Short mmCIF file of C-alpha atoms in Angstrom, two decimals:
data_model
loop_
_atom_site.label_atom_id
_atom_site.label_comp_id
_atom_site.label_asym_id
_atom_site.label_seq_id
_atom_site.Cartn_x
_atom_site.Cartn_y
_atom_site.Cartn_z
CA MET A 1 -0.17 -0.18 0.08
CA PRO A 2 2.36 2.66 -0.95
CA VAL A 3 0.37 5.42 -0.80
CA LEU A 4 0.10 4.77 3.15
CA SER A 5 3.95 3.87 3.30
CA GLY A 6 5.46 6.54 1.83
CA ALA A 7 7.01 4.80 -1.28
CA VAL A 8 8.05 7.56 -3.96
CA THR A 9 7.24 5.73 -7.49
CA PHE A 10 4.39 7.78 -8.94
CA SER A 11 3.59 9.93 -11.69
CA ARG A 12 1.56 13.49 -11.07
CA PHE A 13 -1.20 14.82 -12.92
CA ARG A 14 -3.87 18.03 -12.74
CA SER A 15 -7.67 16.66 -13.21
CA GLU A 16 -9.67 18.98 -15.10
CA PRO A 17 -13.62 18.14 -15.61
CA ALA A 18 -14.59 17.62 -19.23
CA GLY A 19 -17.94 19.23 -18.54
CA ASN A 20 -19.58 20.64 -15.44
CA ALA A 21 -18.32 20.16 -12.09
CA PRO A 22 -19.89 17.67 -9.81
CA SER A 23 -22.21 19.61 -6.89
CA ASP A 24 -22.13 16.42 -4.71
CA LYS A 25 -18.35 15.09 -4.88
CA LYS A 26 -19.00 12.10 -2.51
CA ARG A 27 -22.19 10.91 -4.96
CA TRP A 28 -19.77 11.30 -7.93
CA LEU A 29 -16.89 9.67 -6.76
CA SER A 30 -18.87 6.52 -5.54
CA LYS A 31 -20.82 6.34 -8.82
CA GLY A 32 -17.26 6.70 -10.80
CA LEU A 33 -15.87 4.05 -8.92
CA LYS A 34 -18.46 1.80 -9.25
CA SER A 35 -18.90 2.22 -12.71
CA GLY A 36 -15.20 1.09 -13.19
CA ALA A 37 -15.01 -1.43 -10.66
CA PHE A 38 -13.11 -4.38 -10.63
CA GLU A 39 -14.82 -7.93 -11.69
CA PRO A 40 -13.00 -11.19 -11.01
CA ILE A 41 -11.96 -13.58 -13.68
CA ASP A 42 -14.75 -16.35 -13.96
CA LEU A 43 -12.59 -19.35 -14.84
CA LYS A 44 -15.45 -21.42 -15.73
CA LYS A 45 -17.18 -19.03 -17.94
CA THR A 46 -14.83 -17.29 -19.59
CA GLU A 47 -11.29 -17.62 -21.38
CA ASP A 48 -10.32 -13.79 -20.29
CA GLU A 49 -6.65 -13.59 -19.12
CA ARG A 50 -6.66 -10.55 -17.61
CA ALA A 51 -9.18 -8.33 -15.41
CA ALA A 52 -8.86 -4.73 -14.14
CA GLY A 53 -10.72 -2.13 -12.34
CA PHE A 54 -11.23 -0.06 -9.31
CA VAL A 55 -11.17 -1.45 -5.85
CA GLU A 56 -11.22 0.08 -2.05
CA LEU A 57 -7.63 1.08 -1.01
CA GLU A 58 -7.74 -0.76 2.03
CA ASN A 59 -9.86 -4.02 0.90
CA HIS A 60 -8.79 -4.83 -2.60
CA ASP A 61 -11.70 -7.47 -2.58
CA SER A 62 -14.39 -4.79 -2.11
CA THR A 63 -15.93 -2.57 -4.93
CA GLU A 64 -18.68 -1.30 -2.18
CA PHE A 65 -16.94 2.29 -1.87
CA PRO A 66 -18.66 3.84 0.93
CA THR A 67 -17.46 7.34 1.95
CA GLY A 68 -15.50 6.16 4.75
CA ALA A 69 -13.15 4.41 2.86
CA ILE A 70 -12.79 6.38 -0.01
CA LEU A 71 -12.57 9.89 1.35
CA TYR A 72 -9.25 10.92 3.99
CA GLY A 73 -9.66 14.59 4.26
CA ASP A 74 -9.10 16.84 1.29
CA TYR A 75 -7.78 13.30 -0.52
CA ALA A 76 -9.92 10.44 -2.28
CA LEU A 77 -7.62 7.45 -2.18
CA PHE A 78 -8.61 4.02 -3.91
CA GLY A 79 -6.71 1.15 -5.98
CA PHE A 80 -6.63 -0.07 -9.17
CA ARG A 81 -6.60 -3.68 -9.53
CA VAL A 82 -5.04 -6.08 -12.30
CA ASP A 83 -5.64 -9.61 -11.96
CA THR A 84 -3.60 -12.01 -14.92
CA VAL A 85 -4.32 -15.65 -15.21
CA LYS A 86 -1.63 -17.24 -17.47
CA VAL A 87 -0.76 -21.20 -18.12
CA PRO A 88 3.07 -21.08 -18.56
CA ALA A 89 4.30 -22.51 -21.81
CA ALA A 90 7.13 -24.76 -20.21
CA VAL A 91 4.25 -26.59 -17.98
CA LEU A 92 1.88 -26.86 -21.11
CA LYS A 93 4.58 -28.28 -22.73
CA ALA A 94 5.77 -30.72 -20.58
CA GLU A 95 2.05 -32.30 -19.71
CA LEU A 96 1.50 -32.33 -23.56
CA ASP A 97 4.92 -34.32 -23.51
CA LYS A 98 3.53 -36.75 -21.16
CA TRP A 99 0.40 -37.25 -22.98
CA ALA A 100 2.45 -38.31 -26.07
CA THR A 101 4.37 -40.76 -24.30
CA ALA A 102 1.38 -42.21 -22.60
CA PHE A 103 -0.64 -42.24 -26.28
CA GLU A 104 2.34 -43.52 -28.61
CA LYS A 105 2.58 -46.52 -25.67
CA GLN A 106 -1.29 -47.17 -25.84
CA ASN A 107 -1.63 -46.82 -29.46
CA GLY A 108 1.59 -47.94 -30.85
CA ARG A 109 2.36 -44.78 -32.64
CA GLN A 110 2.68 -40.97 -32.38
CA PRO A 111 -0.23 -38.61 -32.14
CA THR A 112 -1.19 -36.91 -35.36
CA ARG A 113 -0.69 -33.06 -35.61
CA GLY A 114 -4.30 -32.54 -35.27
CA GLU A 115 -4.60 -34.97 -32.26
CA LYS A 116 -1.69 -32.96 -30.67
CA ALA A 117 -3.51 -29.42 -31.05
CA GLU A 118 -7.07 -31.11 -29.62
CA ASN A 119 -5.36 -32.28 -26.62
CA ARG A 120 -3.42 -29.02 -26.04
CA ALA A 121 -6.63 -27.57 -25.90
CA SER A 122 -7.69 -29.49 -23.19
CA LEU A 123 -4.77 -29.50 -21.17
CA ARG A 124 -4.75 -25.75 -21.38
CA HIS A 125 -8.31 -25.47 -20.44
CA MET A 126 -7.66 -28.01 -17.51
CA LEU A 127 -4.51 -26.00 -16.35
CA ARG A 128 -5.91 -22.70 -16.23
CA GLN A 129 -9.10 -24.19 -14.33
CA ARG A 130 -6.28 -24.70 -11.49
CA ALA A 131 -4.31 -21.46 -11.88
CA VAL A 132 -4.41 -18.90 -9.50
CA PRO A 133 -4.93 -15.46 -10.76
CA SER A 134 -1.82 -13.06 -9.81
CA THR A 135 -2.79 -10.08 -8.30
CA LYS A 136 -1.22 -6.37 -8.37
CA VAL A 137 -2.85 -3.40 -7.30
CA HIS A 138 -1.48 0.13 -7.99
CA ASP A 139 -2.98 2.96 -5.73
CA VAL A 140 -4.07 6.06 -6.51
CA SER A 141 -4.47 9.60 -4.51
CA TRP A 142 -6.67 12.31 -5.75
CA ASN A 143 -6.59 15.78 -3.83
CA LEU A 144 -9.99 16.97 -4.44
CA GLN A 145 -8.77 20.90 -3.37
CA THR A 146 -5.95 21.10 -5.94
CA GLN A 147 -7.06 18.58 -8.28
CA GLN A 148 -3.69 16.74 -8.23
CA VAL A 149 -3.85 13.11 -9.02
CA GLN A 150 -1.07 10.89 -8.21
CA ILE A 151 -0.82 6.93 -9.71
CA TRP A 152 1.64 4.43 -8.28
CA ALA A 153 2.59 2.51 -10.93
CA ALA A 154 6.11 2.21 -12.65
CA SER A 155 5.25 0.96 -15.93
CA ARG A 156 4.25 3.82 -18.71
CA LYS A 157 1.64 1.09 -20.01
CA GLN A 158 -0.05 0.73 -16.98
CA VAL A 159 0.03 4.40 -15.94
CA ASP A 160 -1.89 4.87 -19.32
CA GLU A 161 -4.40 1.85 -18.66
CA ILE A 162 -5.21 3.85 -15.09
CA LEU A 163 -5.22 7.40 -16.70
CA LEU A 164 -8.03 6.10 -19.41
CA ALA A 165 -9.85 4.37 -16.60
CA ILE A 166 -10.13 7.35 -14.46
CA GLU A 167 -10.93 9.68 -17.41
CA THR A 168 -13.84 7.69 -18.47
CA ALA A 169 -15.53 6.63 -15.23
CA PHE A 170 -15.10 10.54 -13.69
CA GLU A 171 -15.53 12.49 -17.27
CA VAL A 172 -12.08 14.36 -16.74
CA LYS A 173 -9.24 15.07 -18.58
CA LEU A 174 -5.97 14.11 -16.68
CA GLN A 175 -2.81 16.56 -17.70
CA PRO A 176 0.55 15.52 -16.85
CA LEU A 177 2.47 17.73 -14.08
CA VAL A 178 6.09 17.38 -15.78
CA PRO A 179 8.18 20.65 -16.29
CA ALA A 180 7.71 20.76 -20.29
CA ALA A 181 3.65 20.64 -19.45
CA LEU A 182 3.80 23.20 -16.44
CA ALA A 183 5.93 25.88 -18.60
CA ALA A 184 3.32 25.37 -21.40
CA ARG A 185 0.66 26.20 -18.80
CA ALA A 186 2.90 28.81 -17.50
CA GLY A 187 3.28 30.60 -21.47
CA ILE A 188 6.92 29.29 -21.33
CA LYS A 189 8.47 28.66 -25.04
CA ASP A 190 10.44 25.71 -25.79
CA GLU A 191 13.50 27.63 -26.64
CA GLU A 192 13.53 29.37 -23.35
CA LEU A 193 13.68 25.95 -21.28
CA VAL A 194 17.89 25.86 -21.91
CA PRO A 195 20.15 24.62 -19.06
CA THR A 196 21.85 27.31 -17.15
CA PRO A 197 25.44 27.48 -15.82
CA GLU A 198 24.66 26.47 -12.72
CA LEU A 199 22.27 23.44 -13.60
CA ILE A 200 25.06 21.62 -15.61
CA GLY A 201 27.95 22.50 -13.20
CA MET A 202 30.37 24.63 -15.44
CA GLU A 203 31.11 28.21 -16.25
CA ILE A 204 29.99 29.31 -19.61
CA SER A 205 31.08 32.88 -21.02
CA ASN A 206 29.05 34.92 -22.74
CA SER A 207 30.09 34.37 -26.38
CA GLU A 208 29.77 30.82 -25.84
CA ILE A 209 26.01 31.45 -25.23
CA PRO A 210 23.91 32.52 -28.60
CA SER A 211 22.40 35.47 -28.11
CA SER A 212 18.60 34.68 -27.62
CA GLU A 213 20.08 32.78 -24.52
CA VAL A 214 22.20 35.66 -23.09
CA ALA A 215 18.86 38.09 -23.42
CA HIS A 216 16.74 35.51 -21.78
CA GLY A 217 19.40 35.42 -18.82
CA GLU A 218 19.42 39.18 -18.77
CA ALA A 219 15.28 39.55 -18.69
#
């Protein structure tokens, strides 16, 4: 639970409403989270290998989202859970080799390509039924006063998935809080974002700096 334990691997964004700001934030939060709530993989009814969605921060099996489980002062805290079910290729191959050996011993011949393919599908289904989904939960912190959103995920792909889920569920747009984005918001031009001598740790004479940069330094 990084958001409560002080881990620092996170990405920051600013939330901007796509339409009118919600009048009832508690109801808006609960409704949004429930619309994108996590649903476990049903191994008996589906062949899906992955499931993802929102869960409560302190109970990763709950998607009830009562106010007391979401709001902590000015912050809305919740998790984004990802479950995956995958049959390891090495395990499937080992089981298929065992079956092929038994088949040859019983029938006096090697199984055909079609027979192997049919049994591979059956073995994969059997192994999948026995598999235990692997679970990973990424914490999300949303300051409802400053509209700053922090996502505890190191993978760019995972951050993008959580961004899309939040934007869809809450009808907002999340803007990254990185130097380039902050500079654009402040109206600073790209050519003005140049390193200073102090930043790069060396002295640069005026003759070594293009005239446009000298002018910027003197402003």
